[in-house]
Amino acid sequence: MNKRIHNLIPILAAAAATALVCPRANADLIDLTTDGSGNFNITAVPFDVTLNQFNAANKNNTGPAQTVHAWILRDSSAGAPAPAPGSGIPVLRMRLTAGQRVTVNFKNMLPAGANPEGASIHWHGIELDNDSDGVAVTQDSVLSGQCYTYRFIAPRPGLFWFHSHMLPGNTLFAGMYGIIIVTDCCESGLVSSNRLPAANSTFQLALSDIQWDDRAQTNSVNNPNFGNVGKYNSASITGTVGHATVIYPPGTFQTINKWIHDCGDNESGVGTSQPGGGALCKFASGPGNSVLVNGLTPEGNAAPLAPGGTPAPLTFPVVPGQSIRLQLFNEALTRSFDLFLVNPTNNQTIPLYRIGGQGGLLDKARLEGDDAGNPNGGNDFGWVSAYAAGHISISSGVRSDAATCIPGNVAPNTTLILMASNNVTQWPLQNQGYIRNLFPIAYFKVGAGAAPAGACVTNGYPIRMLGGCHAVENITNGAAINQFIPTNQTPAHPSSANSTISLTSDKSAPSIDNLNLSPANYPAGNQLDVNYGNGTAWQVAPLATDRYAHVGDVLLLTVANGTGNMGSLAHPYHLHGFSMQPIAMVDDNGTHEFGYNEFLDTIDVYSGQSYIFSVRLDDRPKLCDLSCGSGPNNGPVLQPCTDGGCGGALGRWLYHCHIASHGVLGMMGEIIVLASGQQPMGLGQPPDTITPGVDVLATAGTGSQTVADDFLWQNPGPITHVTVWGSWLADQVDPGATFELKFWTDVPACNPMPSRPGWQAWEQMFPPGTYTFSSFYQLPPGAEKFVDPSQGSCIPPGDSIIWKYDFNLPTDSTGFYPLPGSPINWISVTAYTATNSGLRFGWKTTPLQYGWNDDSSWSSTLWGPPWSELIFPACIQNPNIGASMNQAFQLYIPGTSNCVNMPILTNCAPAGGPVVSAQPPFLTATPTGAQVTITWAGGGTLQSAPTPLGPWSVVPDSSGTPYVTSPNADKRFYRVVLP
Ligand SMILES: [Cu+2]
């Protein structure tokens, strides 16, 4: 017997404490309406819901019903029913077919003050085109009142889900999530032929958790934050906390977003705790204390198992012998679930067989989990899974498709329970004094009557074969394996070509490759920062954890969990945009190969494990996203985009630990997919917003008219776009300024002369209207020094606003192409202001660690020479005094797409790939006197076992059909295994 359920009965007794919340009928998910053309409308709104309070005494959710100020996603299509007030978070369900074009109009109607980070929709697991990925490097945040239209194709069947990906994730914790089911004709054929359970035997369960401020319940104080999502223990908050220098008085409610920011600030030294390890971080990284299933607390009602008891909200009727399918979605920020179906009357676990999930249906059903007594069980990799055979384990972000049959001998009126274990061995985060370690998820009440038609799925059930569908593709066999692109390119821009992505803990903060992603290292904005709808999102600097590759590449990727000093934490690794095919898992006991093909986007990596994946960077059509209107308040700034038949795979794709706080604190990177032949260039030198940087006078008619910096350029041209960051003295901006950009050759250093620009290779004037500019960052007044190198001094009063200037360069023959000779070039900037205006432009410096090669140079002339190197002068009064200056700029070059598109991955026969055409053997047992004759069509090897779970062994005296045996008193089960 499974030791995990020994304490089941006492738990059920505890659940008898009553509280009454009216459930939504049947705990239904809410189907999104669509117009038949794949158009959907989703709006984020605040919405009060009723949930049962956490009962601290019993560690369950049978406390009194409370009103929770949640945020939800609602169906805003014309005619769609309004979400019903009352119990539970309404969870949306989107149904798609593989290859379908989807348009989703998203609107953020959350209150602006409570939602400073805005929102987006990330379509978790869908291999869509890059600008629809819904993250802070592919789009600007959709701020309160704004809207945004996603356009993409869902190419692969499977179970997916959606949520806002504007970090750090309070929107998800507050209730903004939904599920996506993508089906194809393979699956629909299997369902219609009763090879897989029908729709009314298929149950989708969207698992999540939540926590809210319920202090009014315990101290009767009129708490204005009562019911807000994101509870914390105010008694533990001491010292300076909050983003930047904001101090929150003890007892002030803050969202989970705030706590995660606080952890980031701790890391950069603003707070008082150790990096990422302070008490504050624990609020952001722990699971909520109330588990939600389809938006409801599953044990929120009176004794579901007691005779005459009120049915619990998540009770589904079944009958003995019924084939059922559970589609399980983990949409929690942090929490993992170890799920198993149990009959509480005899403590027997009814095994669940995994038939698919993230990447669609498997070729064969699998019994997973460890069980030494089960030779055909899920332990076929020979490694410790930390959950028992017949269980389904889903960590944050993971989905699983499972099936089983209700045993025929279950007594009517028995209620089977889908239980969850916290499994604190691998997931110690969950053991934080919240809900107990074993709790119910859903109930299956067994009634009387005949089971509907439907085959019972068992281990090895040949799913795809039964539908004559394509087998799951193996993308490794025969493929040329590519490597990540080494990026010794400069301007210095970080990345790694290492094919092993190490999940690590740098100074106890979650990290990748032990690289620190704190704000101090990413002054131009990093993955910790939300963005503000102004176009900065897609200018965020690449991370040191990034990898570059070309579209169409097949990569072998190793993801290793090396977070030993964080305890034995498992980290659910999530790659955006591409599915990973697991090949092997390596641990201390050796290499364990996956014996089957599957595609995953999220997988739980335990401490000490390394997973080896194949990832093929398939291209796909480009469908540009849209702002829903013109004008600044109608939508965020969009990046330039053109619809096309290919190129959708190009761009920046995040990978990260799906435990929200781990990702936000640094366990995050990107795979940046370049066009064929394109080399990484990226953002070389971002503006220094932290130290902060200084501005070097670069204005015609002043003592310093030209400022130049060098860069390395080894790509085909031309340079298509230049971004320059700078400020205006006293923040007095000249909107009518003309800018002059020049490119120069390089004169290497030769003592005593420093390196400097050589001859002028290209020049263009940019009058007003031919460039764009926007406010990029603001510091306190006068925080930035404004340096006039001709005087060697700073000009008061300095400035506070960093402006970003963007210039499009010609792409025809008049553009700037690589020069013969040295790949080192210089770029110079001069601003021409209105005559006698006295306004002065300065070119911002980049942080020291970004500065490439030689110091930047300045000149008193408009034509260049004589050049002098730039060193931070004493007047800047910061630690950079005496260091070499480099300026803040970014260059862009084009690439090409090879236009090899990802196929629409329907699994239907016959076109497009190998087809599994063999029909499964169907055994017929015919009694003849004292003998039984077993017959089947075709070949294969007959096996028998005492139970359907095995152990299976080859029937020694069988040489094929028919097989005649003389049964004795024992039950025997037979099956045929095909070669
Ligand atoms: Cu993690």
PDB file of C-alpha atoms in Angstrom, residues 494-710:
ATOM      1  CA  PRO A 494      27.032  39.531 -22.895  1.00  0.00           C
ATOM      2  CA  SER A 495      25.902  36.058 -23.778  1.00  0.00           C
ATOM      3  CA  SER A 496      27.047  32.476 -23.604  1.00  0.00           C
ATOM      4  CA  ALA A 497      27.627  29.793 -26.199  1.00  0.00           C
ATOM      5  CA  ASN A 498      27.568  27.060 -23.564  1.00  0.00           C
ATOM      6  CA  SER A 499      25.014  24.418 -24.474  1.00  0.00           C
ATOM      7  CA  THR A 500      24.541  23.635 -20.789  1.00  0.00           C
ATOM      8  CA  ILE A 501      22.179  25.983 -19.021  1.00  0.00           C
ATOM      9  CA  SER A 502      22.948  25.704 -15.314  1.00  0.00           C
ATOM     10  CA  LEU A 503      20.254  26.541 -12.812  1.00  0.00           C
ATOM     11  CA  THR A 504      22.342  27.902  -9.972  1.00  0.00           C
ATOM     12  CA  SER A 505      22.160  30.060  -6.898  1.00  0.00           C
ATOM     13  CA  ASP A 506      24.602  32.910  -6.908  1.00  0.00           C
ATOM     14  CA  LYS A 507      25.010  34.243  -3.356  1.00  0.00           C
ATOM     15  CA  SER A 508      21.839  32.325  -2.533  1.00  0.00           C
ATOM     16  CA  ALA A 509      19.853  34.203  -5.183  1.00  0.00           C
ATOM     17  CA  PRO A 510      18.495  32.115  -8.027  1.00  0.00           C
ATOM     18  CA  SER A 511      20.635  32.527 -11.125  1.00  0.00           C
ATOM     19  CA  ILE A 512      21.707  30.974 -14.409  1.00  0.00           C
ATOM     20  CA  ASP A 513      25.361  29.935 -14.845  1.00  0.00           C
ATOM     21  CA  ASN A 514      26.093  31.703 -11.541  1.00  0.00           C
ATOM     22  CA  LEU A 515      25.592  35.040 -13.262  1.00  0.00           C
ATOM     23  CA  ASN A 516      24.134  37.842 -11.242  1.00  0.00           C
ATOM     24  CA  LEU A 517      21.232  39.610 -12.944  1.00  0.00           C
ATOM     25  CA  SER A 518      20.746  42.240 -10.262  1.00  0.00           C
ATOM     26  CA  PRO A 519      19.686  45.744 -11.271  1.00  0.00           C
ATOM     27  CA  ALA A 520      23.223  46.970 -10.630  1.00  0.00           C
ATOM     28  CA  ASN A 521      24.424  44.917 -13.571  1.00  0.00           C
ATOM     29  CA  TYR A 522      21.538  45.817 -15.870  1.00  0.00           C
ATOM     30  CA  PRO A 523      21.108  49.559 -15.506  1.00  0.00           C
ATOM     31  CA  ALA A 524      19.310  50.028 -18.794  1.00  0.00           C
ATOM     32  CA  GLY A 525      16.483  47.926 -17.525  1.00  0.00           C
ATOM     33  CA  ASN A 526      16.448  44.218 -17.047  1.00  0.00           C
ATOM     34  CA  GLN A 527      14.073  41.387 -16.703  1.00  0.00           C
ATOM     35  CA  LEU A 528      13.181  42.587 -13.247  1.00  0.00           C
ATOM     36  CA  ASP A 529      11.691  45.749 -14.608  1.00  0.00           C
ATOM     37  CA  VAL A 530       8.211  46.180 -15.835  1.00  0.00           C
ATOM     38  CA  ASN A 531       7.918  48.449 -18.813  1.00  0.00           C
ATOM     39  CA  TYR A 532       5.726  51.385 -19.481  1.00  0.00           C
ATOM     40  CA  GLY A 533       4.084  51.208 -22.866  1.00  0.00           C
ATOM     41  CA  ASN A 534       6.537  53.635 -24.401  1.00  0.00           C
ATOM     42  CA  GLY A 535       8.554  51.383 -26.655  1.00  0.00           C
ATOM     43  CA  THR A 536      11.361  50.625 -24.216  1.00  0.00           C
ATOM     44  CA  ALA A 537      10.386  46.984 -23.877  1.00  0.00           C
ATOM     45  CA  TRP A 538      12.113  45.710 -26.959  1.00  0.00           C
ATOM     46  CA  GLN A 539      15.222  47.742 -26.256  1.00  0.00           C
ATOM     47  CA  VAL A 540      15.949  45.955 -22.981  1.00  0.00           C
ATOM     48  CA  ALA A 541      19.579  44.880 -22.923  1.00  0.00           C
ATOM     49  CA  PRO A 542      20.349  41.242 -23.607  1.00  0.00           C
ATOM     50  CA  LEU A 543      21.349  39.280 -20.526  1.00  0.00           C
ATOM     51  CA  ALA A 544      24.629  37.588 -19.781  1.00  0.00           C
ATOM     52  CA  THR A 545      22.628  34.361 -19.590  1.00  0.00           C
ATOM     53  CA  ASP A 546      21.472  34.691 -23.202  1.00  0.00           C
ATOM     54  CA  ARG A 547      22.247  32.251 -25.999  1.00  0.00           C
ATOM     55  CA  TYR A 548      22.175  33.035 -29.717  1.00  0.00           C
ATOM     56  CA  ALA A 549      21.248  30.629 -32.479  1.00  0.00           C
ATOM     57  CA  HIS A 550      19.984  30.675 -36.041  1.00  0.00           C
ATOM     58  CA  VAL A 551      16.487  29.896 -37.193  1.00  0.00           C
ATOM     59  CA  GLY A 552      16.216  26.284 -38.320  1.00  0.00           C
ATOM     60  CA  ASP A 553      19.024  25.101 -36.042  1.00  0.00           C
ATOM     61  CA  VAL A 554      18.658  21.854 -34.116  1.00  0.00           C
ATOM     62  CA  LEU A 555      20.275  22.311 -30.714  1.00  0.00           C
ATOM     63  CA  LEU A 556      21.199  19.863 -28.029  1.00  0.00           C
ATOM     64  CA  LEU A 557      20.456  21.673 -24.821  1.00  0.00           C
ATOM     65  CA  THR A 558      21.383  20.519 -21.342  1.00  0.00           C
ATOM     66  CA  VAL A 559      19.504  21.957 -18.396  1.00  0.00           C
ATOM     67  CA  ALA A 560      21.282  21.199 -15.148  1.00  0.00           C
ATOM     68  CA  ASN A 561      19.995  21.860 -11.641  1.00  0.00           C
ATOM     69  CA  GLY A 562      23.006  22.825  -9.567  1.00  0.00           C
ATOM     70  CA  THR A 563      21.249  24.687  -6.781  1.00  0.00           C
ATOM     71  CA  GLY A 564      22.686  22.574  -4.021  1.00  0.00           C
ATOM     72  CA  ASN A 565      22.992  25.434  -1.605  1.00  0.00           C
ATOM     73  CA  MET A 566      19.350  26.361  -2.012  1.00  0.00           C
ATOM     74  CA  GLY A 567      18.461  23.036  -0.537  1.00  0.00           C
ATOM     75  CA  SER A 568      17.121  20.310  -2.766  1.00  0.00           C
ATOM     76  CA  LEU A 569      14.868  22.608  -4.716  1.00  0.00           C
ATOM     77  CA  ALA A 570      13.351  21.401  -7.935  1.00  0.00           C
ATOM     78  CA  HIS A 571      13.069  24.087 -10.605  1.00  0.00           C
ATOM     79  CA  PRO A 572      10.454  23.866 -13.351  1.00  0.00           C
ATOM     80  CA  TYR A 573      12.379  24.964 -16.425  1.00  0.00           C
ATOM     81  CA  HIS A 574      10.271  26.704 -19.085  1.00  0.00           C
ATOM     82  CA  LEU A 575      11.393  27.568 -22.606  1.00  0.00           C
ATOM     83  CA  HIS A 576       9.248  29.970 -24.589  1.00  0.00           C
ATOM     84  CA  GLY A 577       8.430  29.608 -28.243  1.00  0.00           C
ATOM     85  CA  PHE A 578       9.862  26.154 -28.942  1.00  0.00           C
ATOM     86  CA  SER A 579       9.122  22.691 -27.673  1.00  0.00           C
ATOM     87  CA  MET A 580      11.899  20.594 -26.206  1.00  0.00           C
ATOM     88  CA  GLN A 581      12.202  16.910 -26.940  1.00  0.00           C
ATOM     89  CA  PRO A 582      13.693  15.130 -23.908  1.00  0.00           C
ATOM     90  CA  ILE A 583      16.473  12.695 -24.799  1.00  0.00           C
ATOM     91  CA  ALA A 584      17.978  11.706 -21.473  1.00  0.00           C
ATOM     92  CA  MET A 585      18.258  12.620 -17.836  1.00  0.00           C
ATOM     93  CA  VAL A 586      21.664  12.347 -16.195  1.00  0.00           C
ATOM     94  CA  ASP A 587      22.139  12.100 -12.447  1.00  0.00           C
ATOM     95  CA  ASP A 588      24.556  10.500 -10.018  1.00  0.00           C
ATOM     96  CA  ASN A 589      23.249   7.089 -10.985  1.00  0.00           C
ATOM     97  CA  GLY A 590      24.024   7.488 -14.649  1.00  0.00           C
ATOM     98  CA  THR A 591      22.254   8.325 -17.875  1.00  0.00           C
ATOM     99  CA  HIS A 592      18.595   7.498 -18.192  1.00  0.00           C
ATOM    100  CA  GLU A 593      17.329   7.678 -21.740  1.00  0.00           C
ATOM    101  CA  PHE A 594      13.779   8.544 -22.619  1.00  0.00           C
ATOM    102  CA  GLY A 595      12.492   5.577 -24.516  1.00  0.00           C
ATOM    103  CA  TYR A 596       9.811   7.517 -26.356  1.00  0.00           C
ATOM    104  CA  ASN A 597       9.275  10.821 -28.129  1.00  0.00           C
ATOM    105  CA  GLU A 598       7.505  13.769 -26.612  1.00  0.00           C
ATOM    106  CA  PHE A 599       7.514  17.562 -26.762  1.00  0.00           C
ATOM    107  CA  LEU A 600       7.591  19.680 -23.632  1.00  0.00           C
ATOM    108  CA  ASP A 601       7.856  23.363 -22.853  1.00  0.00           C
ATOM    109  CA  THR A 602       8.147  23.038 -19.070  1.00  0.00           C
ATOM    110  CA  ILE A 603       9.792  20.292 -17.057  1.00  0.00           C
ATOM    111  CA  ASP A 604      10.611  19.967 -13.383  1.00  0.00           C
ATOM    112  CA  VAL A 605      14.379  19.550 -12.908  1.00  0.00           C
ATOM    113  CA  TYR A 606      15.266  18.156  -9.516  1.00  0.00           C
ATOM    114  CA  SER A 607      18.439  19.023  -7.693  1.00  0.00           C
ATOM    115  CA  GLY A 608      21.347  17.067  -9.147  1.00  0.00           C
ATOM    116  CA  GLN A 609      19.578  16.267 -12.399  1.00  0.00           C
ATOM    117  CA  SER A 610      20.591  17.307 -15.900  1.00  0.00           C
ATOM    118  CA  TYR A 611      18.130  16.956 -18.744  1.00  0.00           C
ATOM    119  CA  ILE A 612      19.308  16.726 -22.322  1.00  0.00           C
ATOM    120  CA  PHE A 613      16.844  18.062 -24.868  1.00  0.00           C
ATOM    121  CA  SER A 614      16.664  18.527 -28.597  1.00  0.00           C
ATOM    122  CA  VAL A 615      15.224  21.843 -29.636  1.00  0.00           C
ATOM    123  CA  ARG A 616      14.546  22.649 -33.268  1.00  0.00           C
ATOM    124  CA  LEU A 617      14.166  26.330 -33.982  1.00  0.00           C
ATOM    125  CA  ASP A 618      11.398  26.002 -36.557  1.00  0.00           C
ATOM    126  CA  ASP A 619      10.361  29.140 -38.303  1.00  0.00           C
ATOM    127  CA  ARG A 620       6.712  30.059 -38.644  1.00  0.00           C
ATOM    128  CA  PRO A 621       4.588  32.734 -40.291  1.00  0.00           C
ATOM    129  CA  LYS A 622       4.697  36.252 -38.896  1.00  0.00           C
ATOM    130  CA  LEU A 623       1.388  37.774 -37.880  1.00  0.00           C
ATOM    131  CA  CYS A 624       2.024  41.206 -36.440  1.00  0.00           C
ATOM    132  CA  ASP A 625       0.254  42.226 -33.262  1.00  0.00           C
ATOM    133  CA  LEU A 626      -1.792  45.402 -33.288  1.00  0.00           C
ATOM    134  CA  SER A 627      -2.468  48.303 -31.041  1.00  0.00           C
ATOM    135  CA  CYS A 628      -6.214  48.648 -30.748  1.00  0.00           C
ATOM    136  CA  GLY A 629      -6.281  52.255 -31.695  1.00  0.00           C
ATOM    137  CA  SER A 630      -4.336  55.348 -32.452  1.00  0.00           C
ATOM    138  CA  GLY A 631      -3.181  57.767 -29.822  1.00  0.00           C
ATOM    139  CA  PRO A 632      -1.068  57.328 -26.753  1.00  0.00           C
ATOM    140  CA  ASN A 633      -3.800  55.991 -24.506  1.00  0.00           C
ATOM    141  CA  ASN A 634      -5.137  53.310 -26.759  1.00  0.00           C
ATOM    142  CA  GLY A 635      -2.287  50.890 -26.655  1.00  0.00           C
ATOM    143  CA  PRO A 636       1.370  50.412 -26.008  1.00  0.00           C
ATOM    144  CA  VAL A 637       3.982  51.378 -28.560  1.00  0.00           C
ATOM    145  CA  LEU A 638       4.429  48.567 -31.050  1.00  0.00           C
ATOM    146  CA  GLN A 639       7.707  47.473 -32.477  1.00  0.00           C
ATOM    147  CA  PRO A 640       8.153  47.689 -36.237  1.00  0.00           C
ATOM    148  CA  CYS A 641       6.622  44.611 -37.847  1.00  0.00           C
ATOM    149  CA  THR A 642       5.537  43.249 -41.214  1.00  0.00           C
ATOM    150  CA  ASP A 643       3.303  40.241 -41.767  1.00  0.00           C
ATOM    151  CA  GLY A 644       4.975  37.483 -43.714  1.00  0.00           C
ATOM    152  CA  GLY A 645       4.966  33.816 -44.497  1.00  0.00           C
ATOM    153  CA  CYS A 646       8.020  33.290 -42.343  1.00  0.00           C
ATOM    154  CA  GLY A 647      10.278  35.035 -39.854  1.00  0.00           C
ATOM    155  CA  GLY A 648       7.954  34.508 -36.904  1.00  0.00           C
ATOM    156  CA  ALA A 649      10.596  32.523 -35.016  1.00  0.00           C
ATOM    157  CA  LEU A 650      13.084  35.378 -35.084  1.00  0.00           C
ATOM    158  CA  GLY A 651      13.431  37.282 -31.867  1.00  0.00           C
ATOM    159  CA  ARG A 652      13.992  36.975 -28.162  1.00  0.00           C
ATOM    160  CA  TRP A 653      12.553  33.966 -26.371  1.00  0.00           C
ATOM    161  CA  LEU A 654      12.773  33.725 -22.596  1.00  0.00           C
ATOM    162  CA  TYR A 655      13.703  30.656 -20.639  1.00  0.00           C
ATOM    163  CA  HIS A 656      13.336  30.656 -16.888  1.00  0.00           C
ATOM    164  CA  CYS A 657      12.399  28.808 -13.769  1.00  0.00           C
ATOM    165  CA  HIS A 658       8.626  28.915 -13.604  1.00  0.00           C
ATOM    166  CA  ILE A 659       8.633  29.549  -9.874  1.00  0.00           C
ATOM    167  CA  ALA A 660       7.899  33.218 -10.319  1.00  0.00           C
ATOM    168  CA  SER A 661      10.257  34.607  -7.734  1.00  0.00           C
ATOM    169  CA  HIS A 662      13.152  32.446  -8.942  1.00  0.00           C
ATOM    170  CA  GLY A 663      12.769  33.735 -12.462  1.00  0.00           C
ATOM    171  CA  VAL A 664      12.377  37.326 -11.374  1.00  0.00           C
ATOM    172  CA  LEU A 665      15.409  37.217  -9.119  1.00  0.00           C
ATOM    173  CA  GLY A 666      17.694  35.897 -11.823  1.00  0.00           C
ATOM    174  CA  MET A 667      16.941  32.340 -12.931  1.00  0.00           C
ATOM    175  CA  MET A 668      16.187  33.630 -16.398  1.00  0.00           C
ATOM    176  CA  GLY A 669      17.787  33.945 -19.794  1.00  0.00           C
ATOM    177  CA  GLU A 670      16.904  34.049 -23.455  1.00  0.00           C
ATOM    178  CA  ILE A 671      17.461  32.102 -26.617  1.00  0.00           C
ATOM    179  CA  ILE A 672      17.760  34.795 -29.242  1.00  0.00           C
ATOM    180  CA  VAL A 673      16.909  33.449 -32.674  1.00  0.00           C
ATOM    181  CA  LEU A 674      18.656  35.213 -35.518  1.00  0.00           C
ATOM    182  CA  ALA A 675      17.990  35.065 -39.224  1.00  0.00           C
ATOM    183  CA  SER A 676      20.225  32.830 -41.287  1.00  0.00           C
ATOM    184  CA  GLY A 677      23.660  34.297 -41.578  1.00  0.00           C
ATOM    185  CA  GLN A 678      22.930  37.008 -39.049  1.00  0.00           C
ATOM    186  CA  GLN A 679      25.450  37.520 -36.277  1.00  0.00           C
ATOM    187  CA  PRO A 680      24.637  38.844 -32.827  1.00  0.00           C
ATOM    188  CA  MET A 681      25.151  42.524 -32.455  1.00  0.00           C
ATOM    189  CA  GLY A 682      22.582  43.540 -29.957  1.00  0.00           C
ATOM    190  CA  LEU A 683      22.695  46.386 -27.560  1.00  0.00           C
ATOM    191  CA  GLY A 684      26.290  47.203 -26.915  1.00  0.00           C
ATOM    192  CA  GLN A 685      26.337  50.004 -24.458  1.00  0.00           C
ATOM    193  CA  PRO A 686      23.187  50.916 -22.519  1.00  0.00           C
ATOM    194  CA  PRO A 687      22.907  54.198 -20.625  1.00  0.00           C
ATOM    195  CA  ASP A 688      24.118  54.136 -17.032  1.00  0.00           C
ATOM    196  CA  THR A 689      21.073  54.829 -14.882  1.00  0.00           C
ATOM    197  CA  ILE A 690      22.561  53.521 -11.660  1.00  0.00           C
ATOM    198  CA  THR A 691      25.953  55.112 -10.904  1.00  0.00           C
ATOM    199  CA  PRO A 692      24.586  57.260 -12.664  1.00  0.00           C
ATOM    200  CA  GLY A 693      26.275  58.125 -15.923  1.00  0.00           C
ATOM    201  CA  VAL A 694      27.324  61.557 -17.032  1.00  0.00           C
ATOM    202  CA  ASP A 695      26.561  63.497 -20.198  1.00  0.00           C
ATOM    203  CA  VAL A 696      29.400  64.605 -22.435  1.00  0.00           C
ATOM    204  CA  LEU A 697      28.724  67.873 -24.234  1.00  0.00           C
ATOM    205  CA  ALA A 698      28.274  67.152 -27.964  1.00  0.00           C
ATOM    206  CA  THR A 699      26.669  70.306 -29.325  1.00  0.00           C
ATOM    207  CA  ALA A 700      27.639  72.459 -32.306  1.00  0.00           C
ATOM    208  CA  GLY A 701      28.767  75.931 -31.355  1.00  0.00           C
ATOM    209  CA  THR A 702      30.164  74.887 -27.969  1.00  0.00           C
ATOM    210  CA  GLY A 703      33.638  73.930 -26.788  1.00  0.00           C
ATOM    211  CA  SER A 704      32.912  70.240 -27.382  1.00  0.00           C
ATOM    212  CA  GLN A 705      31.185  69.795 -30.737  1.00  0.00           C
ATOM    213  CA  THR A 706      31.786  66.132 -31.568  1.00  0.00           C
ATOM    214  CA  VAL A 707      31.922  63.011 -29.382  1.00  0.00           C
ATOM    215  CA  ALA A 708      32.876  59.578 -30.760  1.00  0.00           C
ATOM    216  CA  ASP A 709      33.083  55.974 -29.526  1.00  0.00           C
ATOM    217  CA  ASP A 710      34.401  52.817 -31.140  1.00  0.00           C
TER     218      ASP A 710
END
